[in-house]
């Protein structure tokens, strides 16, 4: 199940996957895997997203229709 | 007094997902090696053929290396700490060459070769080290090129997903 909320949040900040990857210090493939719902990062890995104003719940629950 | 933080190794260059992939590859490699060594041990007990075992162990080691290399390249990974660039390739080749130089000297000394001419012994060890450096560097350069290409292809696949 795709994490469309994260994709929308990223688009809202006008960031490409590569730009976001560089900001949070992960690879572009990791961002893509999170958006595709293939990878669920740990809290430590997800924290830098919050530093760049992407709410953590979009990472963990963005793929669910809450 | 402030302690100076001396770093002997470069920092880990992989993110969390890549580390998990690396652990998975190493985990499989570990069991592959475990059962391979067990099979060799049983072979030795059953056949008493210790001569063949060196060859079999070499084949096992090569198979394990090829397996690890192929799996890493397939996922666009190179190493925990090093990046696939000429600088790190040259460094690793240099370490290999130094090891071969020392090993060759040890073998020659143990077997009593070139006892009367130590200069020739050093020259032979130097030639062995030089060719080890050249071959290792060539092999690392080729695999690093393949790895970079694979990584670029995986990134391209991300672009396609992004456009969807």
PDB file of N, CA and C in Angstrom, chain B residues 49-99:
ATOM      1  N   UNK B  49      40.970 -37.471   2.581  1.00  0.00           N
ATOM      2  CA  UNK B  49      41.692 -36.822   1.483  1.00  0.00           C
ATOM      3  C   UNK B  49      41.957 -35.368   1.845  1.00  0.00           C
ATOM      4  N   UNK B  50      43.048 -35.145   2.545  1.00  0.00           N
ATOM      5  CA  UNK B  50      43.337 -33.779   2.983  1.00  0.00           C
ATOM      6  C   UNK B  50      43.878 -32.908   1.849  1.00  0.00           C
ATOM      7  N   UNK B  51      44.434 -33.566   0.814  1.00  0.00           N
ATOM      8  CA  UNK B  51      44.997 -32.816  -0.310  1.00  0.00           C
ATOM      9  C   UNK B  51      43.932 -32.069  -1.096  1.00  0.00           C
ATOM     10  N   UNK B  52      42.781 -32.726  -1.289  1.00  0.00           N
ATOM     11  CA  UNK B  52      41.701 -32.114  -2.080  1.00  0.00           C
ATOM     12  C   UNK B  52      41.078 -30.955  -1.306  1.00  0.00           C
ATOM     13  N   UNK B  53      41.199 -31.042   0.015  1.00  0.00           N
ATOM     14  CA  UNK B  53      40.485 -30.084   0.860  1.00  0.00           C
ATOM     15  C   UNK B  53      40.924 -28.643   0.663  1.00  0.00           C
ATOM     16  N   UNK B  54      42.198 -28.442   0.369  1.00  0.00           N
ATOM     17  CA  UNK B  54      42.673 -27.063   0.146  1.00  0.00           C
ATOM     18  C   UNK B  54      41.958 -26.481  -1.060  1.00  0.00           C
ATOM     19  N   UNK B  55      41.856 -27.300  -2.105  1.00  0.00           N
ATOM     20  CA  UNK B  55      41.146 -26.872  -3.309  1.00  0.00           C
ATOM     21  C   UNK B  55      39.683 -26.585  -3.022  1.00  0.00           C
ATOM     22  N   UNK B  56      39.052 -27.510  -2.258  1.00  0.00           N
ATOM     23  CA  UNK B  56      37.625 -27.343  -1.941  1.00  0.00           C
ATOM     24  C   UNK B  56      37.396 -26.092  -1.093  1.00  0.00           C
ATOM     25  N   UNK B  57      38.292 -25.866  -0.138  1.00  0.00           N
ATOM     26  CA  UNK B  57      38.157 -24.669   0.716  1.00  0.00           C
ATOM     27  C   UNK B  57      38.304 -23.404  -0.122  1.00  0.00           C
ATOM     28  N   UNK B  58      39.240 -23.437  -1.072  1.00  0.00           N
ATOM     29  CA  UNK B  58      39.421 -22.275  -1.954  1.00  0.00           C
ATOM     30  C   UNK B  58      38.159 -22.033  -2.773  1.00  0.00           C
ATOM     31  N   UNK B  59      37.580 -23.143  -3.292  1.00  0.00           N
ATOM     32  CA  UNK B  59      36.352 -23.012  -4.095  1.00  0.00           C
ATOM     33  C   UNK B  59      35.228 -22.435  -3.229  1.00  0.00           C
ATOM     34  N   UNK B  60      35.139 -22.917  -1.983  1.00  0.00           N
ATOM     35  CA  UNK B  60      34.108 -22.422  -1.068  1.00  0.00           C
ATOM     36  C   UNK B  60      34.285 -20.919  -0.810  1.00  0.00           C
ATOM     37  N   UNK B  61      35.531 -20.531  -0.574  1.00  0.00           N
ATOM     38  CA  UNK B  61      35.823 -19.118  -0.312  1.00  0.00           C
ATOM     39  C   UNK B  61      35.487 -18.251  -1.518  1.00  0.00           C
ATOM     40  N   UNK B  62      35.839 -18.764  -2.714  1.00  0.00           N
ATOM     41  CA  UNK B  62      35.544 -18.013  -3.938  1.00  0.00           C
ATOM     42  C   UNK B  62      34.038 -17.906  -4.159  1.00  0.00           C
ATOM     43  N   UNK B  63      33.341 -19.030  -3.920  1.00  0.00           N
ATOM     44  CA  UNK B  63      31.882 -19.039  -4.102  1.00  0.00           C
ATOM     45  C   UNK B  63      31.227 -18.037  -3.155  1.00  0.00           C
ATOM     46  N   UNK B  64      31.718 -18.001  -1.921  1.00  0.00           N
ATOM     47  CA  UNK B  64      31.174 -17.070  -0.930  1.00  0.00           C
ATOM     48  C   UNK B  64      31.431 -15.625  -1.347  1.00  0.00           C
ATOM     49  N   UNK B  65      32.642 -15.369  -1.855  1.00  0.00           N
ATOM     50  CA  UNK B  65      32.987 -14.012  -2.311  1.00  0.00           C
ATOM     51  C   UNK B  65      32.111 -13.595  -3.484  1.00  0.00           C
ATOM     52  N   UNK B  66      31.943 -14.514  -4.432  1.00  0.00           N
ATOM     53  CA  UNK B  66      31.138 -14.197  -5.629  1.00  0.00           C
ATOM     54  C   UNK B  66      29.680 -13.969  -5.226  1.00  0.00           C
ATOM     55  N   UNK B  67      29.193 -14.813  -4.320  1.00  0.00           N
ATOM     56  CA  UNK B  67      27.805 -14.667  -3.846  1.00  0.00           C
ATOM     57  C   UNK B  67      27.603 -13.282  -3.209  1.00  0.00           C
ATOM     58  N   UNK B  68      28.524 -12.919  -2.306  1.00  0.00           N
ATOM     59  CA  UNK B  68      28.409 -11.631  -1.611  1.00  0.00           C
ATOM     60  C   UNK B  68      28.470 -10.471  -2.612  1.00  0.00           C
ATOM     61  N   UNK B  69      29.417 -10.568  -3.530  1.00  0.00           N
ATOM     62  CA  UNK B  69      29.599  -9.504  -4.525  1.00  0.00           C
ATOM     63  C   UNK B  69      28.347  -9.346  -5.381  1.00  0.00           C
ATOM     64  N   UNK B  70      27.820 -10.496  -5.872  1.00  0.00           N
ATOM     65  CA  UNK B  70      26.639 -10.442  -6.754  1.00  0.00           C
ATOM     66  C   UNK B  70      25.436  -9.860  -6.016  1.00  0.00           C
ATOM     67  N   UNK B  71      25.233 -10.315  -4.766  1.00  0.00           N
ATOM     68  CA  UNK B  71      24.075  -9.823  -3.998  1.00  0.00           C
ATOM     69  C   UNK B  71      24.196  -8.330  -3.742  1.00  0.00           C
ATOM     70  N   UNK B  72      25.406  -7.887  -3.380  1.00  0.00           N
ATOM     71  CA  UNK B  72      25.612  -6.463  -3.092  1.00  0.00           C
ATOM     72  C   UNK B  72      25.384  -5.630  -4.346  1.00  0.00           C
ATOM     73  N   UNK B  73      25.929  -6.078  -5.466  1.00  0.00           N
ATOM     74  CA  UNK B  73      25.784  -5.310  -6.706  1.00  0.00           C
ATOM     75  C   UNK B  73      24.312  -5.263  -7.132  1.00  0.00           C
ATOM     76  N   UNK B  74      23.612  -6.371  -6.949  1.00  0.00           N
ATOM     77  CA  UNK B  74      22.192  -6.418  -7.339  1.00  0.00           C
ATOM     78  C   UNK B  74      21.381  -5.361  -6.589  1.00  0.00           C
ATOM     79  N   UNK B  75      21.795  -5.078  -5.356  1.00  0.00           N
ATOM     80  CA  UNK B  75      21.078  -4.082  -4.553  1.00  0.00           C
ATOM     81  C   UNK B  75      21.739  -2.697  -4.607  1.00  0.00           C
ATOM     82  N   UNK B  76      22.762  -2.584  -5.417  1.00  0.00           N
ATOM     83  CA  UNK B  76      23.451  -1.287  -5.548  1.00  0.00           C
ATOM     84  C   UNK B  76      24.288  -0.927  -4.327  1.00  0.00           C
ATOM     85  N   UNK B  77      24.722  -1.945  -3.579  1.00  0.00           N
ATOM     86  CA  UNK B  77      25.550  -1.703  -2.393  1.00  0.00           C
ATOM     87  C   UNK B  77      26.997  -2.031  -2.718  1.00  0.00           C
ATOM     88  N   UNK B  78      27.897  -1.403  -1.989  1.00  0.00           N
ATOM     89  CA  UNK B  78      29.322  -1.672  -2.228  1.00  0.00           C
ATOM     90  C   UNK B  78      29.994  -2.177  -0.956  1.00  0.00           C
ATOM     91  N   UNK B  79      30.016  -1.355   0.069  1.00  0.00           N
ATOM     92  CA  UNK B  79      30.700  -1.731   1.300  1.00  0.00           C
ATOM     93  C   UNK B  79      30.063  -0.969   2.458  1.00  0.00           C
ATOM     94  N   UNK B  80      30.330  -1.423   3.678  1.00  0.00           N
ATOM     95  CA  UNK B  80      29.786  -0.728   4.852  1.00  0.00           C
ATOM     96  C   UNK B  80      30.330   0.697   4.941  1.00  0.00           C
ATOM     97  N   UNK B  81      31.618   0.823   4.703  1.00  0.00           N
ATOM     98  CA  UNK B  81      32.263   2.119   4.961  1.00  0.00           C
ATOM     99  C   UNK B  81      32.839   2.788   3.712  1.00  0.00           C
ATOM    100  N   UNK B  82      33.232   1.985   2.745  1.00  0.00           N
ATOM    101  CA  UNK B  82      33.900   2.564   1.575  1.00  0.00           C
ATOM    102  C   UNK B  82      32.916   2.836   0.447  1.00  0.00           C
ATOM    103  N   UNK B  83      33.293   3.785  -0.397  1.00  0.00           N
ATOM    104  CA  UNK B  83      32.469   4.082  -1.569  1.00  0.00           C
ATOM    105  C   UNK B  83      33.189   3.565  -2.816  1.00  0.00           C
ATOM    106  N   UNK B  84      32.407   3.194  -3.844  1.00  0.00           N
ATOM    107  CA  UNK B  84      33.073   2.644  -5.039  1.00  0.00           C
ATOM    108  C   UNK B  84      33.734   3.725  -5.882  1.00  0.00           C
ATOM    109  N   UNK B  85      34.881   4.185  -5.442  1.00  0.00           N
ATOM    110  CA  UNK B  85      35.623   5.194  -6.217  1.00  0.00           C
ATOM    111  C   UNK B  85      37.093   4.765  -6.333  1.00  0.00           C
ATOM    112  N   UNK B  86      37.821   5.330  -7.296  1.00  0.00           N
ATOM    113  CA  UNK B  86      39.216   4.903  -7.525  1.00  0.00           C
ATOM    114  C   UNK B  86      40.112   5.033  -6.283  1.00  0.00           C
ATOM    115  N   UNK B  87      39.845   6.024  -5.437  1.00  0.00           N
ATOM    116  CA  UNK B  87      40.695   6.250  -4.260  1.00  0.00           C
ATOM    117  C   UNK B  87      40.625   5.057  -3.287  1.00  0.00           C
ATOM    118  N   UNK B  88      39.386   4.656  -2.964  1.00  0.00           N
ATOM    119  CA  UNK B  88      39.245   3.534  -2.033  1.00  0.00           C
ATOM    120  C   UNK B  88      39.686   2.222  -2.677  1.00  0.00           C
ATOM    121  N   UNK B  89      39.463   2.104  -4.004  1.00  0.00           N
ATOM    122  CA  UNK B  89      39.926   0.902  -4.708  1.00  0.00           C
ATOM    123  C   UNK B  89      41.457   0.792  -4.648  1.00  0.00           C
ATOM    124  N   UNK B  90      42.123   1.927  -4.844  1.00  0.00           N
ATOM    125  CA  UNK B  90      43.592   1.947  -4.793  1.00  0.00           C
ATOM    126  C   UNK B  90      44.086   1.611  -3.387  1.00  0.00           C
ATOM    127  N   UNK B  91      43.374   2.123  -2.387  1.00  0.00           N
ATOM    128  CA  UNK B  91      43.758   1.860  -0.993  1.00  0.00           C
ATOM    129  C   UNK B  91      43.649   0.369  -0.668  1.00  0.00           C
ATOM    130  N   UNK B  92      42.508  -0.232  -1.067  1.00  0.00           N
ATOM    131  CA  UNK B  92      42.293  -1.660  -0.795  1.00  0.00           C
ATOM    132  C   UNK B  92      43.307  -2.523  -1.560  1.00  0.00           C
ATOM    133  N   UNK B  93      43.585  -2.120  -2.805  1.00  0.00           N
ATOM    134  CA  UNK B  93      44.569  -2.862  -3.611  1.00  0.00           C
ATOM    135  C   UNK B  93      45.949  -2.779  -2.979  1.00  0.00           C
ATOM    136  N   UNK B  94      46.256  -1.608  -2.417  1.00  0.00           N
ATOM    137  CA  UNK B  94      47.552  -1.407  -1.772  1.00  0.00           C
ATOM    138  C   UNK B  94      47.672  -2.305  -0.535  1.00  0.00           C
ATOM    139  N   UNK B  95      46.580  -2.379   0.240  1.00  0.00           N
ATOM    140  CA  UNK B  95      46.588  -3.247   1.436  1.00  0.00           C
ATOM    141  C   UNK B  95      46.801  -4.705   1.013  1.00  0.00           C
ATOM    142  N   UNK B  96      46.099  -5.109  -0.053  1.00  0.00           N
ATOM    143  CA  UNK B  96      46.249  -6.468  -0.583  1.00  0.00           C
ATOM    144  C   UNK B  96      47.676  -6.738  -1.024  1.00  0.00           C
ATOM    145  N   UNK B  97      48.266  -5.750  -1.699  1.00  0.00           N
ATOM    146  CA  UNK B  97      49.639  -5.906  -2.202  1.00  0.00           C
ATOM    147  C   UNK B  97      50.628  -6.052  -1.042  1.00  0.00           C
ATOM    148  N   UNK B  98      50.440  -5.268   0.009  1.00  0.00           N
ATOM    149  CA  UNK B  98      51.338  -5.350   1.179  1.00  0.00           C
ATOM    150  C   UNK B  98      51.209  -6.727   1.831  1.00  0.00           C
ATOM    151  N   UNK B  99      49.966  -7.215   1.948  1.00  0.00           N
ATOM    152  CA  UNK B  99      49.732  -8.547   2.546  1.00  0.00           C
ATOM    153  C   UNK B  99      50.436  -9.629   1.729  1.00  0.00           C
TER     154      UNK B  99
END
